Amino acid sequence: MSLLCLVSGVYYDEIKPFVRDAEDSKIGTPSKKRLENEIIRGGVKPSYTRPGLYPIREDLYMLMTNHEYGFNGTDANQVSLATLRARAELHKIVNGLRGLGGVWKNLRIVATGEQIGVREGRRIHGLYTVTRKDLMEGARHPDAVCRVNMGVDVHSVKKDDESKGSYNRGVKLLPYDIPIRALIASDVEGLMMAGRCISGDFIAHSSYRVTGNAVPMGQAAGRVGAIASLSNRLPQEVKWEEVKWQVE
Ligand SMILES: Cc1cc2nc3c(=O)[nH]c(=O)nc-3n(C[C@H](O)[C@H](O)[C@H](O)COP(=O)(O)OP(=O)(O)OC[C@H]3O[C@@H](n4cnc5c(N)ncnc54)[C@H](O)[C@@H]3O)c2cc1C
């Protein structure tokens, strides 16, 4: 899990070497290591070893520098505990950077998320389960809702993994389809899923969980749900042709 925050009091021209802008992405994001070293110089070893400062305005940035490991996103107490720990770390990191003076002398937290960002919660069994095999083979489905291009992106399950650095777990991805069957629950009639809770294994989830896929999944589930309820049928009884859906 990660808690993000908005920061201000710094200016682009002065902090550019530490900013995750388009230029930085083109050359392998060296800003991350520089920012990590700067945070350590400020007295804190960040929980996330690939921190990023994402520009929103000349003087407003999103800071991603926190990882909370081993907390269960479906347990409210654990989500609260992770949120408190994360918020404390963000304040320590920002205070440490400000303490360095220079370009950081006026750095301030503007806002933190109302709760920590949960990357993985429940994955519900569906009529089809998207798997690592689908990714590796670039699976195609006649009832495709969206085509996923995002690589395997497993944010370390435990702290030790962070130094191992292989977020993609060595899985090479070919663009693959998410079928509507993965959005229809197998054990509860009339229940549909969309976004990161659809039917998929751990590795596949780390790839399709991002917003660019969650949005078309929500739209497709909405369409199928509407057609099913208007015709008094179950979602799986709706023929995909009726949905008139085009995968980009
Ligand atoms: C820290 C972090 C960084 C990320 N960075 C990126 C990124 O850079 N790019 C990207 O594309 N994706 C990124 N993701 C992934 C992406 O944001 C999520 O996977 C995506 O938002 C999943 O969409 P969703 O609709 O499945 O779930 P969510 O966006 O989590 O939406 C679920 C909604 O349901 C609400 N809810 C929960 N329980 C109830 C209830 N009982 N009743 C009513 N409402 C309820 C929640 O409040 C929430 O609003 C990131 C995720 C995290 C956590």
PDB file of C-alpha atoms and ligand atoms in Angstrom:
ATOM      1  CA  MET A   1       0.000   0.000   0.000  1.00  0.00           C
ATOM      2  CA  SER A   2       1.079   3.604  -0.471  1.00  0.00           C
ATOM      3  CA  LEU A   3      -0.036   6.944   0.877  1.00  0.00           C
ATOM      4  CA  LEU A   4       0.581   9.780  -1.577  1.00  0.00           C
ATOM      5  CA  CYS A   5       0.777  13.469  -0.733  1.00  0.00           C
ATOM      6  CA  LEU A   6       0.774  16.866  -2.432  1.00  0.00           C
ATOM      7  CA  VAL A   7       3.710  19.159  -1.653  1.00  0.00           C
ATOM      8  CA  SER A   8       4.525  22.787  -2.436  1.00  0.00           C
ATOM      9  CA  GLY A   9       7.092  25.499  -1.590  1.00  0.00           C
ATOM     10  CA  VAL A  10       9.561  24.213  -4.216  1.00  0.00           C
ATOM     11  CA  TYR A  11      10.130  25.449  -7.775  1.00  0.00           C
ATOM     12  CA  TYR A  12      10.625  23.402 -10.930  1.00  0.00           C
ATOM     13  CA  ASP A  13      13.815  25.058 -12.169  1.00  0.00           C
ATOM     14  CA  GLU A  14      15.456  24.538  -8.793  1.00  0.00           C
ATOM     15  CA  ILE A  15      14.422  20.929  -8.189  1.00  0.00           C
ATOM     16  CA  LYS A  16      14.328  19.596 -11.782  1.00  0.00           C
ATOM     17  CA  PRO A  17      16.984  16.870 -11.151  1.00  0.00           C
ATOM     18  CA  PHE A  18      14.569  15.290  -8.653  1.00  0.00           C
ATOM     19  CA  VAL A  19      11.386  15.588 -10.756  1.00  0.00           C
ATOM     20  CA  ARG A  20       9.681  12.639 -12.535  1.00  0.00           C
ATOM     21  CA  ASP A  21       8.817  14.596 -15.712  1.00  0.00           C
ATOM     22  CA  ALA A  22       8.545  13.377 -19.296  1.00  0.00           C
ATOM     23  CA  GLU A  23      12.235  14.029 -19.973  1.00  0.00           C
ATOM     24  CA  ASP A  24      13.221  11.955 -16.938  1.00  0.00           C
ATOM     25  CA  SER A  25      11.005   9.044 -18.071  1.00  0.00           C
ATOM     26  CA  LYS A  26      12.719   9.035 -21.477  1.00  0.00           C
ATOM     27  CA  ILE A  27      16.137   8.442 -19.884  1.00  0.00           C
ATOM     28  CA  GLY A  28      15.241   5.697 -17.367  1.00  0.00           C
ATOM     29  CA  THR A  29      14.057   7.919 -14.489  1.00  0.00           C
ATOM     30  CA  PRO A  30      17.392   8.828 -12.808  1.00  0.00           C
ATOM     31  CA  SER A  31      15.409  11.341 -10.702  1.00  0.00           C
ATOM     32  CA  LYS A  32      14.231   8.462  -8.481  1.00  0.00           C
ATOM     33  CA  LYS A  33      17.701   7.542  -7.202  1.00  0.00           C
ATOM     34  CA  ARG A  34      18.612  11.240  -6.779  1.00  0.00           C
ATOM     35  CA  LEU A  35      15.457  11.851  -4.766  1.00  0.00           C
ATOM     36  CA  GLU A  36      16.033   8.747  -2.634  1.00  0.00           C
ATOM     37  CA  ASN A  37      19.593   9.953  -1.847  1.00  0.00           C
ATOM     38  CA  GLU A  38      18.278  13.427  -1.009  1.00  0.00           C
ATOM     39  CA  ILE A  39      15.653  11.968   1.366  1.00  0.00           C
ATOM     40  CA  ILE A  40      18.368   9.856   3.031  1.00  0.00           C
ATOM     41  CA  ARG A  41      20.562  12.988   3.302  1.00  0.00           C
ATOM     42  CA  GLY A  42      17.540  14.526   5.108  1.00  0.00           C
ATOM     43  CA  GLY A  43      17.799  11.740   7.678  1.00  0.00           C
ATOM     44  CA  VAL A  44      15.108   9.228   6.580  1.00  0.00           C
ATOM     45  CA  LYS A  45      15.538   5.918   4.680  1.00  0.00           C
ATOM     46  CA  PRO A  46      12.284   5.882   2.679  1.00  0.00           C
ATOM     47  CA  SER A  47      10.116   2.722   2.765  1.00  0.00           C
ATOM     48  CA  TYR A  48       9.805   2.940  -1.041  1.00  0.00           C
ATOM     49  CA  THR A  49      13.184   2.806  -2.779  1.00  0.00           C
ATOM     50  CA  ARG A  50      11.919   4.379  -6.026  1.00  0.00           C
ATOM     51  CA  PRO A  51      10.410   7.635  -4.764  1.00  0.00           C
ATOM     52  CA  GLY A  52       8.890  10.011  -7.297  1.00  0.00           C
ATOM     53  CA  LEU A  53       8.097  13.718  -7.381  1.00  0.00           C
ATOM     54  CA  TYR A  54       5.420  14.182 -10.054  1.00  0.00           C
ATOM     55  CA  PRO A  55       4.861  17.725 -11.382  1.00  0.00           C
ATOM     56  CA  ILE A  56       1.296  19.116 -11.338  1.00  0.00           C
ATOM     57  CA  ARG A  57       2.069  22.833 -11.383  1.00  0.00           C
ATOM     58  CA  GLU A  58       5.263  24.903 -11.322  1.00  0.00           C
ATOM     59  CA  ASP A  59       5.068  24.792  -7.507  1.00  0.00           C
ATOM     60  CA  LEU A  60       2.791  21.816  -6.807  1.00  0.00           C
ATOM     61  CA  TYR A  61       3.909  18.150  -6.885  1.00  0.00           C
ATOM     62  CA  MET A  62       2.623  14.696  -5.998  1.00  0.00           C
ATOM     63  CA  LEU A  63       5.146  12.865  -3.792  1.00  0.00           C
ATOM     64  CA  MET A  64       5.152   9.073  -3.940  1.00  0.00           C
ATOM     65  CA  THR A  65       7.658   7.761  -1.413  1.00  0.00           C
ATOM     66  CA  ASN A  66       5.786   5.406   0.900  1.00  0.00           C
ATOM     67  CA  HIS A  67       5.224   1.655   0.976  1.00  0.00           C
ATOM     68  CA  GLU A  68       3.427  -0.165   3.748  1.00  0.00           C
ATOM     69  CA  TYR A  69       4.157  -3.893   3.592  1.00  0.00           C
ATOM     70  CA  GLY A  70       2.134  -6.871   4.733  1.00  0.00           C
ATOM     71  CA  PHE A  71      -1.116  -5.054   5.588  1.00  0.00           C
ATOM     72  CA  ASN A  72      -4.434  -6.598   4.540  1.00  0.00           C
ATOM     73  CA  GLY A  73      -6.521  -4.145   2.489  1.00  0.00           C
ATOM     74  CA  THR A  74      -9.779  -5.834   3.505  1.00  0.00           C
ATOM     75  CA  ASP A  75      -9.219  -5.317   7.252  1.00  0.00           C
ATOM     76  CA  ALA A  76     -10.287  -1.847   8.426  1.00  0.00           C
ATOM     77  CA  ASN A  77      -7.990  -1.886  11.466  1.00  0.00           C
ATOM     78  CA  GLN A  78      -4.993  -2.779   9.311  1.00  0.00           C
ATOM     79  CA  VAL A  79      -5.873  -0.082   6.762  1.00  0.00           C
ATOM     80  CA  SER A  80      -6.090   2.461   9.612  1.00  0.00           C
ATOM     81  CA  LEU A  81      -2.770   1.356  11.102  1.00  0.00           C
ATOM     82  CA  ALA A  82      -1.054   1.453   7.696  1.00  0.00           C
ATOM     83  CA  THR A  83      -2.494   4.929   7.051  1.00  0.00           C
ATOM     84  CA  LEU A  84      -1.203   6.285  10.390  1.00  0.00           C
ATOM     85  CA  ARG A  85       2.264   4.803   9.847  1.00  0.00           C
ATOM     86  CA  ALA A  86       2.398   6.148   6.284  1.00  0.00           C
ATOM     87  CA  ARG A  87       1.290   9.666   7.192  1.00  0.00           C
ATOM     88  CA  ALA A  88       3.926   9.781   9.954  1.00  0.00           C
ATOM     89  CA  GLU A  89       6.629   8.729   7.472  1.00  0.00           C
ATOM     90  CA  LEU A  90       5.575  11.381   4.917  1.00  0.00           C
ATOM     91  CA  HIS A  91       5.868  14.129   7.544  1.00  0.00           C
ATOM     92  CA  LYS A  92       9.276  12.846   8.638  1.00  0.00           C
ATOM     93  CA  ILE A  93      10.508  12.782   5.027  1.00  0.00           C
ATOM     94  CA  VAL A  94       9.231  16.285   4.210  1.00  0.00           C
ATOM     95  CA  ASN A  95      10.569  17.724   7.496  1.00  0.00           C
ATOM     96  CA  GLY A  96      13.930  16.065   6.761  1.00  0.00           C
ATOM     97  CA  LEU A  97      14.139  17.554   3.269  1.00  0.00           C
ATOM     98  CA  ARG A  98      13.103  21.000   4.535  1.00  0.00           C
ATOM     99  CA  GLY A  99      15.830  20.684   7.178  1.00  0.00           C
ATOM    100  CA  LEU A 100      18.389  20.492   4.365  1.00  0.00           C
ATOM    101  CA  GLY A 101      17.552  24.115   3.441  1.00  0.00           C
ATOM    102  CA  GLY A 102      18.508  25.333  -0.049  1.00  0.00           C
ATOM    103  CA  VAL A 103      15.920  24.368  -2.686  1.00  0.00           C
ATOM    104  CA  TRP A 104      13.917  22.488  -0.010  1.00  0.00           C
ATOM    105  CA  LYS A 105      13.811  25.287   2.635  1.00  0.00           C
ATOM    106  CA  ASN A 106      10.102  26.062   2.070  1.00  0.00           C
ATOM    107  CA  LEU A 107       8.886  22.524   1.292  1.00  0.00           C
ATOM    108  CA  ARG A 108       5.446  21.859   2.816  1.00  0.00           C
ATOM    109  CA  ILE A 109       2.852  19.086   2.698  1.00  0.00           C
ATOM    110  CA  VAL A 110      -0.366  20.538   1.175  1.00  0.00           C
ATOM    111  CA  ALA A 111      -2.496  17.391   1.566  1.00  0.00           C
ATOM    112  CA  THR A 112      -2.331  13.638   2.100  1.00  0.00           C
ATOM    113  CA  GLY A 113      -4.872  11.044   0.913  1.00  0.00           C
ATOM    114  CA  GLU A 114      -7.908  10.522   3.202  1.00  0.00           C
ATOM    115  CA  GLN A 115      -6.728   6.906   3.482  1.00  0.00           C
ATOM    116  CA  ILE A 116      -3.812   4.881   2.237  1.00  0.00           C
ATOM    117  CA  GLY A 117      -3.972   3.606  -1.354  1.00  0.00           C
ATOM    118  CA  VAL A 118      -4.782  -0.107  -1.397  1.00  0.00           C
ATOM    119  CA  ARG A 119      -3.389  -1.771  -4.520  1.00  0.00           C
ATOM    120  CA  GLU A 120      -4.758  -5.232  -3.839  1.00  0.00           C
ATOM    121  CA  GLY A 121      -7.926  -6.328  -1.975  1.00  0.00           C
ATOM    122  CA  ARG A 122     -10.219  -9.214  -2.916  1.00  0.00           C
ATOM    123  CA  ARG A 123     -10.152 -10.931  -6.322  1.00  0.00           C
ATOM    124  CA  ILE A 124     -13.542 -12.605  -6.818  1.00  0.00           C
ATOM    125  CA  HIS A 125     -13.926 -15.913  -8.681  1.00  0.00           C
ATOM    126  CA  GLY A 126     -15.548 -15.406 -12.070  1.00  0.00           C
ATOM    127  CA  LEU A 127     -16.690 -17.474 -15.056  1.00  0.00           C
ATOM    128  CA  TYR A 128     -13.141 -16.947 -16.404  1.00  0.00           C
ATOM    129  CA  THR A 129      -9.921 -16.285 -14.485  1.00  0.00           C
ATOM    130  CA  VAL A 130      -7.221 -14.135 -16.123  1.00  0.00           C
ATOM    131  CA  THR A 131      -3.832 -15.715 -15.459  1.00  0.00           C
ATOM    132  CA  ARG A 132      -0.097 -15.203 -15.943  1.00  0.00           C
ATOM    133  CA  LYS A 133      -0.448 -17.553 -18.976  1.00  0.00           C
ATOM    134  CA  ASP A 134      -2.864 -15.062 -20.632  1.00  0.00           C
ATOM    135  CA  LEU A 135      -0.196 -12.334 -20.250  1.00  0.00           C
ATOM    136  CA  MET A 136       2.632 -14.445 -21.600  1.00  0.00           C
ATOM    137  CA  GLU A 137       0.626 -15.669 -24.609  1.00  0.00           C
ATOM    138  CA  GLY A 138      -1.147 -12.389 -25.350  1.00  0.00           C
ATOM    139  CA  ALA A 139      -4.568 -14.066 -25.011  1.00  0.00           C
ATOM    140  CA  ARG A 140      -7.375 -12.934 -27.325  1.00  0.00           C
ATOM    141  CA  HIS A 141     -11.085 -13.391 -26.455  1.00  0.00           C
ATOM    142  CA  PRO A 142     -14.241 -12.941 -28.605  1.00  0.00           C
ATOM    143  CA  ASP A 143     -15.924 -11.247 -25.605  1.00  0.00           C
ATOM    144  CA  ALA A 144     -13.002  -8.897 -24.892  1.00  0.00           C
ATOM    145  CA  VAL A 145     -13.809  -5.851 -22.722  1.00  0.00           C
ATOM    146  CA  CYS A 146     -10.342  -4.241 -22.985  1.00  0.00           C
ATOM    147  CA  ARG A 147      -6.797  -5.038 -24.109  1.00  0.00           C
ATOM    148  CA  VAL A 148      -4.170  -4.661 -21.410  1.00  0.00           C
ATOM    149  CA  ASN A 149      -0.740  -3.273 -22.256  1.00  0.00           C
ATOM    150  CA  MET A 150       0.499  -2.501 -18.746  1.00  0.00           C
ATOM    151  CA  GLY A 151       3.368  -4.800 -17.681  1.00  0.00           C
ATOM    152  CA  VAL A 152       3.471  -6.848 -14.485  1.00  0.00           C
ATOM    153  CA  ASP A 153       3.918  -4.307 -11.671  1.00  0.00           C
ATOM    154  CA  VAL A 154       4.040  -6.066  -8.304  1.00  0.00           C
ATOM    155  CA  HIS A 155       4.765  -3.494  -5.591  1.00  0.00           C
ATOM    156  CA  SER A 156       6.862  -5.500  -3.127  1.00  0.00           C
ATOM    157  CA  VAL A 157       4.821  -7.746  -0.853  1.00  0.00           C
ATOM    158  CA  LYS A 158       7.503  -7.562   1.799  1.00  0.00           C
ATOM    159  CA  LYS A 159      10.283  -5.067   2.540  1.00  0.00           C
ATOM    160  CA  ASP A 160      13.089  -7.487   1.618  1.00  0.00           C
ATOM    161  CA  ASP A 161      11.698  -7.813  -1.895  1.00  0.00           C
ATOM    162  CA  GLU A 162      12.256  -4.103  -2.413  1.00  0.00           C
ATOM    163  CA  SER A 163      16.020  -4.558  -2.817  1.00  0.00           C
ATOM    164  CA  LYS A 164      15.468  -7.441  -5.251  1.00  0.00           C
ATOM    165  CA  GLY A 165      13.846  -4.904  -7.526  1.00  0.00           C
ATOM    166  CA  SER A 166      12.099  -7.250 -10.018  1.00  0.00           C
ATOM    167  CA  TYR A 167       8.618  -5.729  -9.983  1.00  0.00           C
ATOM    168  CA  ASN A 168       7.771  -7.660 -13.143  1.00  0.00           C
ATOM    169  CA  ARG A 169       8.702 -11.019 -11.562  1.00  0.00           C
ATOM    170  CA  GLY A 170      10.467 -11.870 -14.829  1.00  0.00           C
ATOM    171  CA  VAL A 171       7.136 -12.134 -16.669  1.00  0.00           C
ATOM    172  CA  LYS A 172       7.274 -10.738 -20.214  1.00  0.00           C
ATOM    173  CA  LEU A 173       3.863  -9.441 -21.267  1.00  0.00           C
ATOM    174  CA  LEU A 174       2.142  -9.514 -24.644  1.00  0.00           C
ATOM    175  CA  PRO A 175      -0.959  -7.283 -24.858  1.00  0.00           C
ATOM    176  CA  TYR A 176      -3.868  -9.464 -23.734  1.00  0.00           C
ATOM    177  CA  ASP A 177      -7.660  -9.314 -23.489  1.00  0.00           C
ATOM    178  CA  ILE A 178      -9.910  -9.236 -20.430  1.00  0.00           C
ATOM    179  CA  PRO A 179     -13.117 -11.176 -21.298  1.00  0.00           C
ATOM    180  CA  ILE A 180     -16.517 -10.147 -19.871  1.00  0.00           C
ATOM    181  CA  ARG A 181     -16.642 -13.627 -18.235  1.00  0.00           C
ATOM    182  CA  ALA A 182     -13.936 -12.435 -15.778  1.00  0.00           C
ATOM    183  CA  LEU A 183     -16.357  -9.736 -14.624  1.00  0.00           C
ATOM    184  CA  ILE A 184     -19.237 -12.153 -13.868  1.00  0.00           C
ATOM    185  CA  ALA A 185     -19.112 -13.899 -10.470  1.00  0.00           C
ATOM    186  CA  SER A 186     -19.153 -17.709 -10.654  1.00  0.00           C
ATOM    187  CA  ASP A 187     -20.562 -18.339  -7.173  1.00  0.00           C
ATOM    188  CA  VAL A 188     -23.232 -15.613  -6.851  1.00  0.00           C
ATOM    189  CA  GLU A 189     -25.941 -15.147  -9.502  1.00  0.00           C
ATOM    190  CA  GLY A 190     -26.403 -11.607 -10.759  1.00  0.00           C
ATOM    191  CA  LEU A 191     -23.115 -10.285  -9.294  1.00  0.00           C
ATOM    192  CA  MET A 192     -20.632  -8.491 -11.562  1.00  0.00           C
ATOM    193  CA  MET A 193     -17.164  -7.076 -10.810  1.00  0.00           C
ATOM    194  CA  ALA A 194     -15.098  -4.354 -12.495  1.00  0.00           C
ATOM    195  CA  GLY A 195     -11.607  -2.980 -11.852  1.00  0.00           C
ATOM    196  CA  ARG A 196      -9.069  -4.610  -9.588  1.00  0.00           C
ATOM    197  CA  CYS A 197     -11.545  -7.051  -7.942  1.00  0.00           C
ATOM    198  CA  ILE A 198     -12.244  -9.065 -11.119  1.00  0.00           C
ATOM    199  CA  SER A 199     -11.362 -12.741 -11.488  1.00  0.00           C
ATOM    200  CA  GLY A 200      -7.608 -13.005 -12.003  1.00  0.00           C
ATOM    201  CA  ASP A 201      -4.474 -14.439 -10.419  1.00  0.00           C
ATOM    202  CA  PHE A 202      -1.904 -12.412  -8.448  1.00  0.00           C
ATOM    203  CA  ILE A 203       0.422 -11.746 -11.379  1.00  0.00           C
ATOM    204  CA  ALA A 204      -2.340 -10.829 -13.856  1.00  0.00           C
ATOM    205  CA  HIS A 205      -3.948  -8.510 -11.283  1.00  0.00           C
ATOM    206  CA  SER A 206      -0.704  -6.541 -10.916  1.00  0.00           C
ATOM    207  CA  SER A 207      -0.967  -5.721 -14.631  1.00  0.00           C
ATOM    208  CA  TYR A 208      -4.684  -5.099 -15.307  1.00  0.00           C
ATOM    209  CA  ARG A 209      -5.421  -3.263 -12.017  1.00  0.00           C
ATOM    210  CA  VAL A 210      -4.590   0.201 -13.443  1.00  0.00           C
ATOM    211  CA  THR A 211      -7.181   2.922 -14.202  1.00  0.00           C
ATOM    212  CA  GLY A 212      -6.949   2.638 -17.988  1.00  0.00           C
ATOM    213  CA  ASN A 213      -8.490  -0.876 -17.709  1.00  0.00           C
ATOM    214  CA  ALA A 214     -10.741  -0.266 -14.697  1.00  0.00           C
ATOM    215  CA  VAL A 215     -12.713   2.381 -16.604  1.00  0.00           C
ATOM    216  CA  PRO A 216     -13.754   0.276 -19.650  1.00  0.00           C
ATOM    217  CA  MET A 217     -14.454  -2.654 -17.315  1.00  0.00           C
ATOM    218  CA  GLY A 218     -16.884  -0.483 -15.348  1.00  0.00           C
ATOM    219  CA  GLN A 219     -18.559   0.673 -18.554  1.00  0.00           C
ATOM    220  CA  ALA A 220     -18.892  -2.885 -19.948  1.00  0.00           C
ATOM    221  CA  ALA A 221     -20.276  -4.225 -16.650  1.00  0.00           C
ATOM    222  CA  GLY A 222     -22.759  -1.353 -16.628  1.00  0.00           C
ATOM    223  CA  ARG A 223     -23.934  -2.147 -20.149  1.00  0.00           C
ATOM    224  CA  VAL A 224     -24.289  -5.885 -19.556  1.00  0.00           C
ATOM    225  CA  GLY A 225     -25.992  -5.235 -16.208  1.00  0.00           C
ATOM    226  CA  ALA A 226     -28.482  -2.839 -17.816  1.00  0.00           C
ATOM    227  CA  ILE A 227     -29.344  -5.201 -20.697  1.00  0.00           C
ATOM    228  CA  ALA A 228     -29.705  -8.146 -18.273  1.00  0.00           C
ATOM    229  CA  SER A 229     -31.966  -6.331 -15.816  1.00  0.00           C
ATOM    230  CA  LEU A 230     -34.106  -4.756 -18.576  1.00  0.00           C
ATOM    231  CA  SER A 231     -34.693  -8.233 -20.059  1.00  0.00           C
ATOM    232  CA  ASN A 232     -34.938 -10.089 -16.744  1.00  0.00           C
ATOM    233  CA  ARG A 233     -31.890 -12.232 -17.509  1.00  0.00           C
ATOM    234  CA  LEU A 234     -28.625 -13.047 -15.729  1.00  0.00           C
ATOM    235  CA  PRO A 235     -25.492 -11.274 -16.996  1.00  0.00           C
ATOM    236  CA  GLN A 236     -24.112 -14.521 -18.418  1.00  0.00           C
ATOM    237  CA  GLU A 237     -27.328 -14.952 -20.438  1.00  0.00           C
ATOM    238  CA  VAL A 238     -26.639 -11.712 -22.344  1.00  0.00           C
ATOM    239  CA  LYS A 239     -24.970 -12.472 -25.690  1.00  0.00           C
ATOM    240  CA  TRP A 240     -21.796 -10.363 -26.135  1.00  0.00           C
ATOM    241  CA  GLU A 241     -23.030  -9.221 -29.592  1.00  0.00           C
ATOM    242  CA  GLU A 242     -25.954  -7.494 -27.853  1.00  0.00           C
ATOM    243  CA  VAL A 243     -23.486  -5.290 -25.946  1.00  0.00           C
ATOM    244  CA  LYS A 244     -22.065  -3.848 -29.192  1.00  0.00           C
ATOM    245  CA  TRP A 245     -18.631  -3.383 -27.679  1.00  0.00           C
ATOM    246  CA  GLN A 246     -15.448  -2.429 -29.543  1.00  0.00           C
ATOM    247  CA  VAL A 247     -11.987  -3.050 -28.022  1.00  0.00           C
ATOM    248  CA  GLU A 248      -9.647  -0.202 -29.012  1.00  0.00           C
TER     249      GLU A 248
HETATM  250  C1  LIG B   1      -0.755   4.273  -4.403  1.00  0.00           C
HETATM  251  C2  LIG B   1      -1.304   3.834  -5.709  1.00  0.00           C
HETATM  252  C3  LIG B   1      -0.745   4.332  -6.868  1.00  0.00           C
HETATM  253  C4  LIG B   1      -1.294   3.969  -8.103  1.00  0.00           C
HETATM  254  N1  LIG B   1      -0.776   4.517  -9.238  1.00  0.00           N
HETATM  255  C5  LIG B   1      -1.409   4.284 -10.412  1.00  0.00           C
HETATM  256  C6  LIG B   1      -1.012   4.966 -11.594  1.00  0.00           C
HETATM  257  O1  LIG B   1      -0.066   5.752 -11.580  1.00  0.00           O
HETATM  258  N2  LIG B   1      -1.714   4.727 -12.756  1.00  0.00           N
HETATM  259  C7  LIG B   1      -2.786   3.870 -12.787  1.00  0.00           C
HETATM  260  O2  LIG B   1      -3.426   3.746 -13.835  1.00  0.00           O
HETATM  261  N3  LIG B   1      -3.184   3.184 -11.691  1.00  0.00           N
HETATM  262  C8  LIG B   1      -2.503   3.375 -10.524  1.00  0.00           C
HETATM  263  N4  LIG B   1      -2.914   2.722  -9.398  1.00  0.00           N
HETATM  264  C9  LIG B   1      -3.940   1.657  -9.528  1.00  0.00           C
HETATM  265  C10 LIG B   1      -5.313   2.233  -9.637  1.00  0.00           C
HETATM  266  O3  LIG B   1      -5.455   3.446  -8.975  1.00  0.00           O
HETATM  267  C11 LIG B   1      -6.358   1.275  -9.037  1.00  0.00           C
HETATM  268  O4  LIG B   1      -6.033  -0.049  -9.323  1.00  0.00           O
HETATM  269  C12 LIG B   1      -7.724   1.626  -9.616  1.00  0.00           C
HETATM  270  O5  LIG B   1      -8.133   2.821  -9.047  1.00  0.00           O
HETATM  271  C13 LIG B   1      -8.693   0.498  -9.348  1.00  0.00           C
HETATM  272  O6  LIG B   1      -9.977   0.968  -9.662  1.00  0.00           O
HETATM  273  P1  LIG B   1     -11.222   0.271  -8.972  1.00  0.00           P
HETATM  274  O7  LIG B   1     -12.431   0.978  -9.514  1.00  0.00           O
HETATM  275  O8  LIG B   1     -11.123  -1.198  -9.152  1.00  0.00           O
HETATM  276  O9  LIG B   1     -11.051   0.492  -7.404  1.00  0.00           O
HETATM  277  P2  LIG B   1     -10.911   1.835  -6.586  1.00  0.00           P
HETATM  278  O10 LIG B   1     -10.396   2.938  -7.412  1.00  0.00           O
HETATM  279  O11 LIG B   1     -10.228   1.471  -5.336  1.00  0.00           O
HETATM  280  O12 LIG B   1     -12.444   2.240  -6.287  1.00  0.00           O
HETATM  281  C14 LIG B   1     -13.222   1.502  -5.342  1.00  0.00           C
HETATM  282  C15 LIG B   1     -14.215   2.528  -4.762  1.00  0.00           C
HETATM  283  O13 LIG B   1     -15.182   1.809  -3.958  1.00  0.00           O
HETATM  284  C16 LIG B   1     -15.414   2.565  -2.765  1.00  0.00           C
HETATM  285  N5  LIG B   1     -15.928   1.624  -1.772  1.00  0.00           N
HETATM  286  C17 LIG B   1     -15.251   0.676  -1.095  1.00  0.00           C
HETATM  287  N6  LIG B   1     -16.097   0.013  -0.271  1.00  0.00           N
HETATM  288  C18 LIG B   1     -17.323   0.548  -0.442  1.00  0.00           C
HETATM  289  C19 LIG B   1     -18.609   0.288   0.102  1.00  0.00           C
HETATM  290  N7  LIG B   1     -18.798  -0.671   1.008  1.00  0.00           N
HETATM  291  N8  LIG B   1     -19.671   1.024  -0.331  1.00  0.00           N
HETATM  292  C20 LIG B   1     -19.489   2.004  -1.243  1.00  0.00           C
HETATM  293  N9  LIG B   1     -18.306   2.310  -1.814  1.00  0.00           N
HETATM  294  C21 LIG B   1     -17.226   1.575  -1.407  1.00  0.00           C
HETATM  295  C22 LIG B   1     -14.028   3.102  -2.415  1.00  0.00           C
HETATM  296  O14 LIG B   1     -14.151   4.210  -1.550  1.00  0.00           O
HETATM  297  C23 LIG B   1     -13.526   3.517  -3.815  1.00  0.00           C
HETATM  298  O15 LIG B   1     -13.908   4.817  -4.147  1.00  0.00           O
HETATM  299  C24 LIG B   1      -2.384   3.049  -8.163  1.00  0.00           C
HETATM  300  C25 LIG B   1      -2.947   2.536  -6.998  1.00  0.00           C
HETATM  301  C26 LIG B   1      -2.405   2.917  -5.783  1.00  0.00           C
HETATM  302  C27 LIG B   1      -3.032   2.387  -4.549  1.00  0.00           C
END
